[in-house]
Amino acid sequence: MRIDIISVLPELIRSPFEASILKRAQQKGIVEVQLHNLKDFGMGKHRQVDDYSFGGNAGMVLRPEPLFECIEFLQSQRSYDAIIYTTPDGRRFDQKAANNLSLLENILVICGHYKGIDQRVRDHFVTHEISIGDYVLSGGELAAAVISDAIIRLIPGVLNDETSALTDSFQDNLLAPPVYTRPAEFRGLDVPEVLTSGHFKKIEDWNHEQALQRTKERRPDLLED
Ligand code: ADE
């Protein structure tokens, strides 16, 4: 998989891709992530990328010319299966969306900034408008990093068996059960006995029961459909 990310502040999200699982996925050659600075396509001496919005709504908007040029430049090198725009008015991101996107080969992500991007860019290029939650970030960069992380860890070979994505919260509409590690007794606090019993079936049942109970308490909406 290849992910290209267009941003006016690419340095804001360089580090998530240079550590741990995302770094290893790139080193293994399973995924390639490229950040592109929109200012490289900016206009005039000052590499301008934004301007006031027509109609007087306070706040700056990313102009169409640099975005069209940047996107068309990238499209001249490969065709994209999805062109994502990160925006609070997009569709709410969830595990199902991550699963679907993880099957694609080439993804382009456009990070919004300020008051957003000129609508003509959305109309002309964007196939997926995605929000990562009902709150407003300073820009779409952190959303792009969140979406990329959620997608990349699902690609076969990125995680090992121990950290397999199959047992994650949400994969089966259940939150994850509580987890414990050694020591079995710490300051008088004991690990539930069943977990140290070595009885595989009982442990599995216990985990499922705990997951169900947690989901009922914290996210009953997940059990509705
Ligand atoms: N940009 C600003 N806020 C955002 C959000 N909640 N999701 C995606 N992109 C955003």
Coordinates of C-alpha atoms and ligand atoms in Angstrom, one line a residue:
M1 CA 0.0 0.0 0.0
R2 CA 1.1 3.6 -0.6
I3 CA -0.3 6.6 1.2
D4 CA 0.4 10.1 0.0
I5 CA -0.5 12.9 2.4
I6 CA -0.9 16.6 1.3
S7 CA -0.5 19.2 4.1
V8 CA 0.5 22.7 4.7
L9 CA 2.2 21.5 7.9
P10 CA 3.7 18.1 7.1
E11 CA 6.2 18.4 10.0
L12 CA 3.2 18.1 12.4
I13 CA 2.9 14.4 11.6
R14 CA 6.3 13.2 10.6
S15 CA 7.0 11.5 13.9
P16 CA 4.1 9.1 14.0
F17 CA 5.4 7.5 10.9
E18 CA 9.0 7.3 12.2
A19 CA 8.3 5.2 15.2
S20 CA 7.2 1.7 16.2
I21 CA 4.7 -0.2 14.2
L22 CA 4.3 2.4 11.4
K23 CA 8.1 2.6 11.0
R24 CA 8.5 -1.1 10.9
A25 CA 5.7 -1.5 8.3
Q26 CA 7.6 0.9 6.1
Q27 CA 10.9 -0.8 6.7
K28 CA 9.4 -4.2 5.8
G29 CA 8.2 -2.6 2.5
I30 CA 4.6 -3.3 3.3
V31 CA 3.6 0.3 3.2
E32 CA 5.1 3.5 1.9
V33 CA 4.0 6.8 3.3
Q34 CA 5.0 10.1 1.6
L35 CA 4.2 13.6 3.0
H36 CA 3.9 16.4 0.5
N37 CA 4.1 20.1 1.5
L38 CA 1.3 22.0 -0.3
K39 CA 3.5 25.2 -0.1
D40 CA 5.8 23.6 -2.7
F41 CA 2.8 24.2 -5.0
G42 CA 2.1 27.7 -3.6
M43 CA 1.5 30.8 -5.7
G44 CA 4.0 33.6 -6.3
K45 CA 7.1 34.6 -4.4
H46 CA 5.5 33.9 -1.0
R47 CA 4.2 30.4 -2.0
Q48 CA 0.7 31.5 -1.0
V49 CA -1.8 28.6 -0.5
D50 CA -4.7 30.3 1.3
D51 CA -7.0 33.3 1.0
Y52 CA -10.1 34.9 2.5
S53 CA -13.3 33.1 2.0
F54 CA -15.9 34.7 -0.3
G55 CA -19.0 35.8 1.6
G56 CA -17.0 37.1 4.5
N57 CA -17.0 34.1 6.8
A58 CA -14.1 34.7 9.1
G59 CA -11.1 32.4 8.4
M60 CA -8.8 31.4 5.7
V61 CA -9.5 28.8 3.0
L62 CA -7.0 26.8 1.0
R63 CA -7.1 28.0 -2.6
P64 CA -7.9 25.6 -5.4
E65 CA -4.8 26.3 -7.7
P66 CA -2.1 24.8 -5.4
L67 CA -4.3 21.8 -4.5
F68 CA -5.3 21.1 -8.1
E69 CA -1.6 21.3 -9.2
C70 CA -0.4 19.1 -6.3
I71 CA -3.1 16.5 -6.8
E72 CA -2.7 16.4 -10.6
F73 CA 1.1 16.0 -10.1
L74 CA 0.6 13.0 -7.8
Q75 CA -2.1 11.6 -10.1
S76 CA 0.4 11.7 -13.0
Q77 CA 2.5 9.2 -11.1
R78 CA -0.2 6.7 -10.0
S79 CA -3.9 6.4 -9.9
Y80 CA -5.6 6.5 -6.5
D81 CA -8.2 4.1 -5.2
A82 CA -9.4 6.7 -2.7
I83 CA -8.8 10.4 -2.3
I84 CA -9.7 11.3 1.3
Y85 CA -10.3 14.8 2.7
T86 CA -10.1 15.0 6.5
T87 CA -12.8 17.4 7.8
P88 CA -15.1 17.6 10.8
D89 CA -18.1 17.7 8.4
G90 CA -17.1 14.3 6.9
R91 CA -18.5 10.9 7.7
R92 CA -17.4 9.6 11.1
F93 CA -14.5 7.2 10.9
D94 CA -14.8 3.8 12.4
Q95 CA -13.3 0.3 12.3
K96 CA -15.4 -0.7 9.3
A97 CA -14.1 2.2 7.3
A98 CA -10.6 1.3 8.4
N99 CA -11.1 -2.3 7.3
N100 CA -12.4 -1.2 3.9
L101 CA -9.6 1.3 3.3
S102 CA -6.9 -1.3 4.4
L103 CA -7.8 -3.3 1.2
L104 CA -6.8 -0.5 -1.2
E105 CA -3.5 -0.1 -3.0
N106 CA -3.0 3.7 -3.4
I107 CA -4.6 6.3 -1.0
L108 CA -4.2 10.1 -1.2
V109 CA -5.1 12.1 1.9
I110 CA -5.7 15.9 1.8
C111 CA -5.4 17.6 5.1
G112 CA -7.7 20.6 5.6
H113 CA -6.5 23.6 7.4
Y114 CA -7.9 26.9 8.7
K115 CA -11.6 27.0 7.5
G116 CA -11.0 24.2 5.1
I117 CA -10.4 23.8 1.3
D118 CA -12.1 25.4 -1.6
Q119 CA -15.3 23.4 -2.4
R120 CA -14.2 22.9 -6.0
V121 CA -11.4 20.7 -4.9
R122 CA -13.8 18.5 -2.9
D123 CA -16.2 18.3 -5.9
H124 CA -13.5 17.5 -8.4
F125 CA -11.2 15.0 -6.6
V126 CA -12.4 13.8 -3.2
T127 CA -14.0 10.4 -2.9
H128 CA -14.1 10.1 0.9
E129 CA -14.7 12.9 3.3
I130 CA -13.8 11.7 6.8
S131 CA -14.1 13.1 10.3
I132 CA -12.4 11.3 13.2
G133 CA -15.0 12.5 15.7
D134 CA -17.3 15.3 16.8
Y135 CA -14.8 17.9 17.8
V136 CA -12.7 20.4 15.8
L137 CA -8.9 20.0 15.4
S138 CA -6.6 22.8 14.3
G139 CA -6.0 21.0 11.1
G140 CA -6.6 17.7 9.4
E141 CA -3.1 16.4 10.0
L142 CA -3.7 14.6 13.2
A143 CA -6.8 13.1 11.7
A144 CA -4.7 11.9 8.7
A145 CA -2.3 10.3 11.1
V146 CA -5.1 8.6 13.0
I147 CA -6.7 7.3 9.9
S148 CA -3.3 6.1 8.4
D149 CA -2.5 4.3 11.7
A150 CA -5.8 2.5 11.9
I151 CA -5.5 1.4 8.2
I152 CA -1.8 0.3 8.2
R153 CA -2.0 -1.9 11.3
L154 CA -4.7 -4.0 9.5
I155 CA -2.5 -4.9 6.5
P156 CA -1.3 -8.5 6.8
G157 CA 2.3 -8.7 8.0
V158 CA 2.3 -5.4 9.8
L159 CA 1.4 -6.9 13.2
N160 CA 2.6 -10.1 14.5
D161 CA 0.3 -12.8 16.0
E162 CA 0.7 -11.5 19.5
T163 CA -0.7 -8.1 18.6
S164 CA -3.1 -9.4 16.0
A165 CA -5.8 -6.9 15.0
L166 CA -8.4 -9.6 15.2
T167 CA -8.8 -9.3 19.0
D168 CA -9.1 -5.5 19.0
S169 CA -12.0 -3.7 20.5
F170 CA -14.7 -3.0 17.8
Q171 CA -13.6 -5.8 15.5
D172 CA -16.7 -7.8 16.7
N173 CA -18.7 -4.9 18.0
L174 CA -17.4 -5.6 21.5
L175 CA -15.0 -3.6 23.6
A176 CA -11.9 -5.5 24.7
P177 CA -11.9 -7.3 28.1
P178 CA -9.6 -6.2 30.9
V179 CA -6.0 -7.6 30.6
Y180 CA -3.5 -8.5 33.3
T181 CA 0.2 -9.4 33.3
R182 CA 2.6 -10.7 36.0
P183 CA 2.8 -10.7 38.9
A184 CA -0.3 -12.7 39.7
E185 CA -0.4 -11.0 43.1
F186 CA 0.7 -7.4 43.7
R187 CA 0.2 -5.4 46.9
G188 CA -2.6 -7.7 47.8
L189 CA -4.3 -7.2 44.4
D190 CA -5.0 -10.5 42.7
V191 CA -5.4 -11.4 39.0
P192 CA -8.8 -13.1 38.5
E193 CA -8.1 -16.8 39.3
V194 CA -9.5 -18.1 36.0
L195 CA -6.8 -16.3 34.0
T196 CA -4.0 -18.3 35.8
S197 CA -5.9 -21.6 35.7
G198 CA -4.5 -22.7 32.3
H199 CA -8.0 -23.7 31.3
F200 CA -8.3 -22.4 27.8
K201 CA -12.1 -22.7 27.3
K202 CA -12.9 -21.1 30.7
I203 CA -10.5 -18.2 29.9
E204 CA -12.2 -17.7 26.6
D205 CA -15.6 -17.7 28.2
W206 CA -14.5 -15.3 30.9
N207 CA -13.0 -12.9 28.3
H208 CA -16.2 -12.9 26.3
E209 CA -18.3 -12.3 29.3
Q210 CA -16.2 -9.4 30.5
A211 CA -16.2 -7.9 27.0
L212 CA -19.9 -8.1 26.9
Q213 CA -20.4 -6.6 30.3
R214 CA -18.0 -3.7 29.5
T215 CA -19.8 -3.0 26.2
K216 CA -23.2 -3.0 28.0
E217 CA -22.0 -0.5 30.5
R218 CA -19.9 1.8 28.4
R219 CA -21.2 1.5 24.8
P220 CA -24.6 -0.1 24.7
D221 CA -25.1 1.5 21.2
L222 CA -22.6 -1.1 19.8
L223 CA -24.9 -4.0 20.8
E224 CA -27.9 -2.5 19.1
D225 CA -27.1 -3.5 15.5
Ligands
ADE1 N1 -10.1 18.6 10.9 C1 -10.5 19.3 11.9 N2 -11.2 18.6 12.8 C2 -11.3 17.4 12.2 C3 -12.0 16.1 12.6 N3 -12.7 16.1 13.8 N4 -11.8 15.1 11.8 C4 -11.1 15.2 10.7 N5 -10.5 16.3 10.3 C5 -10.6 17.4 11.0

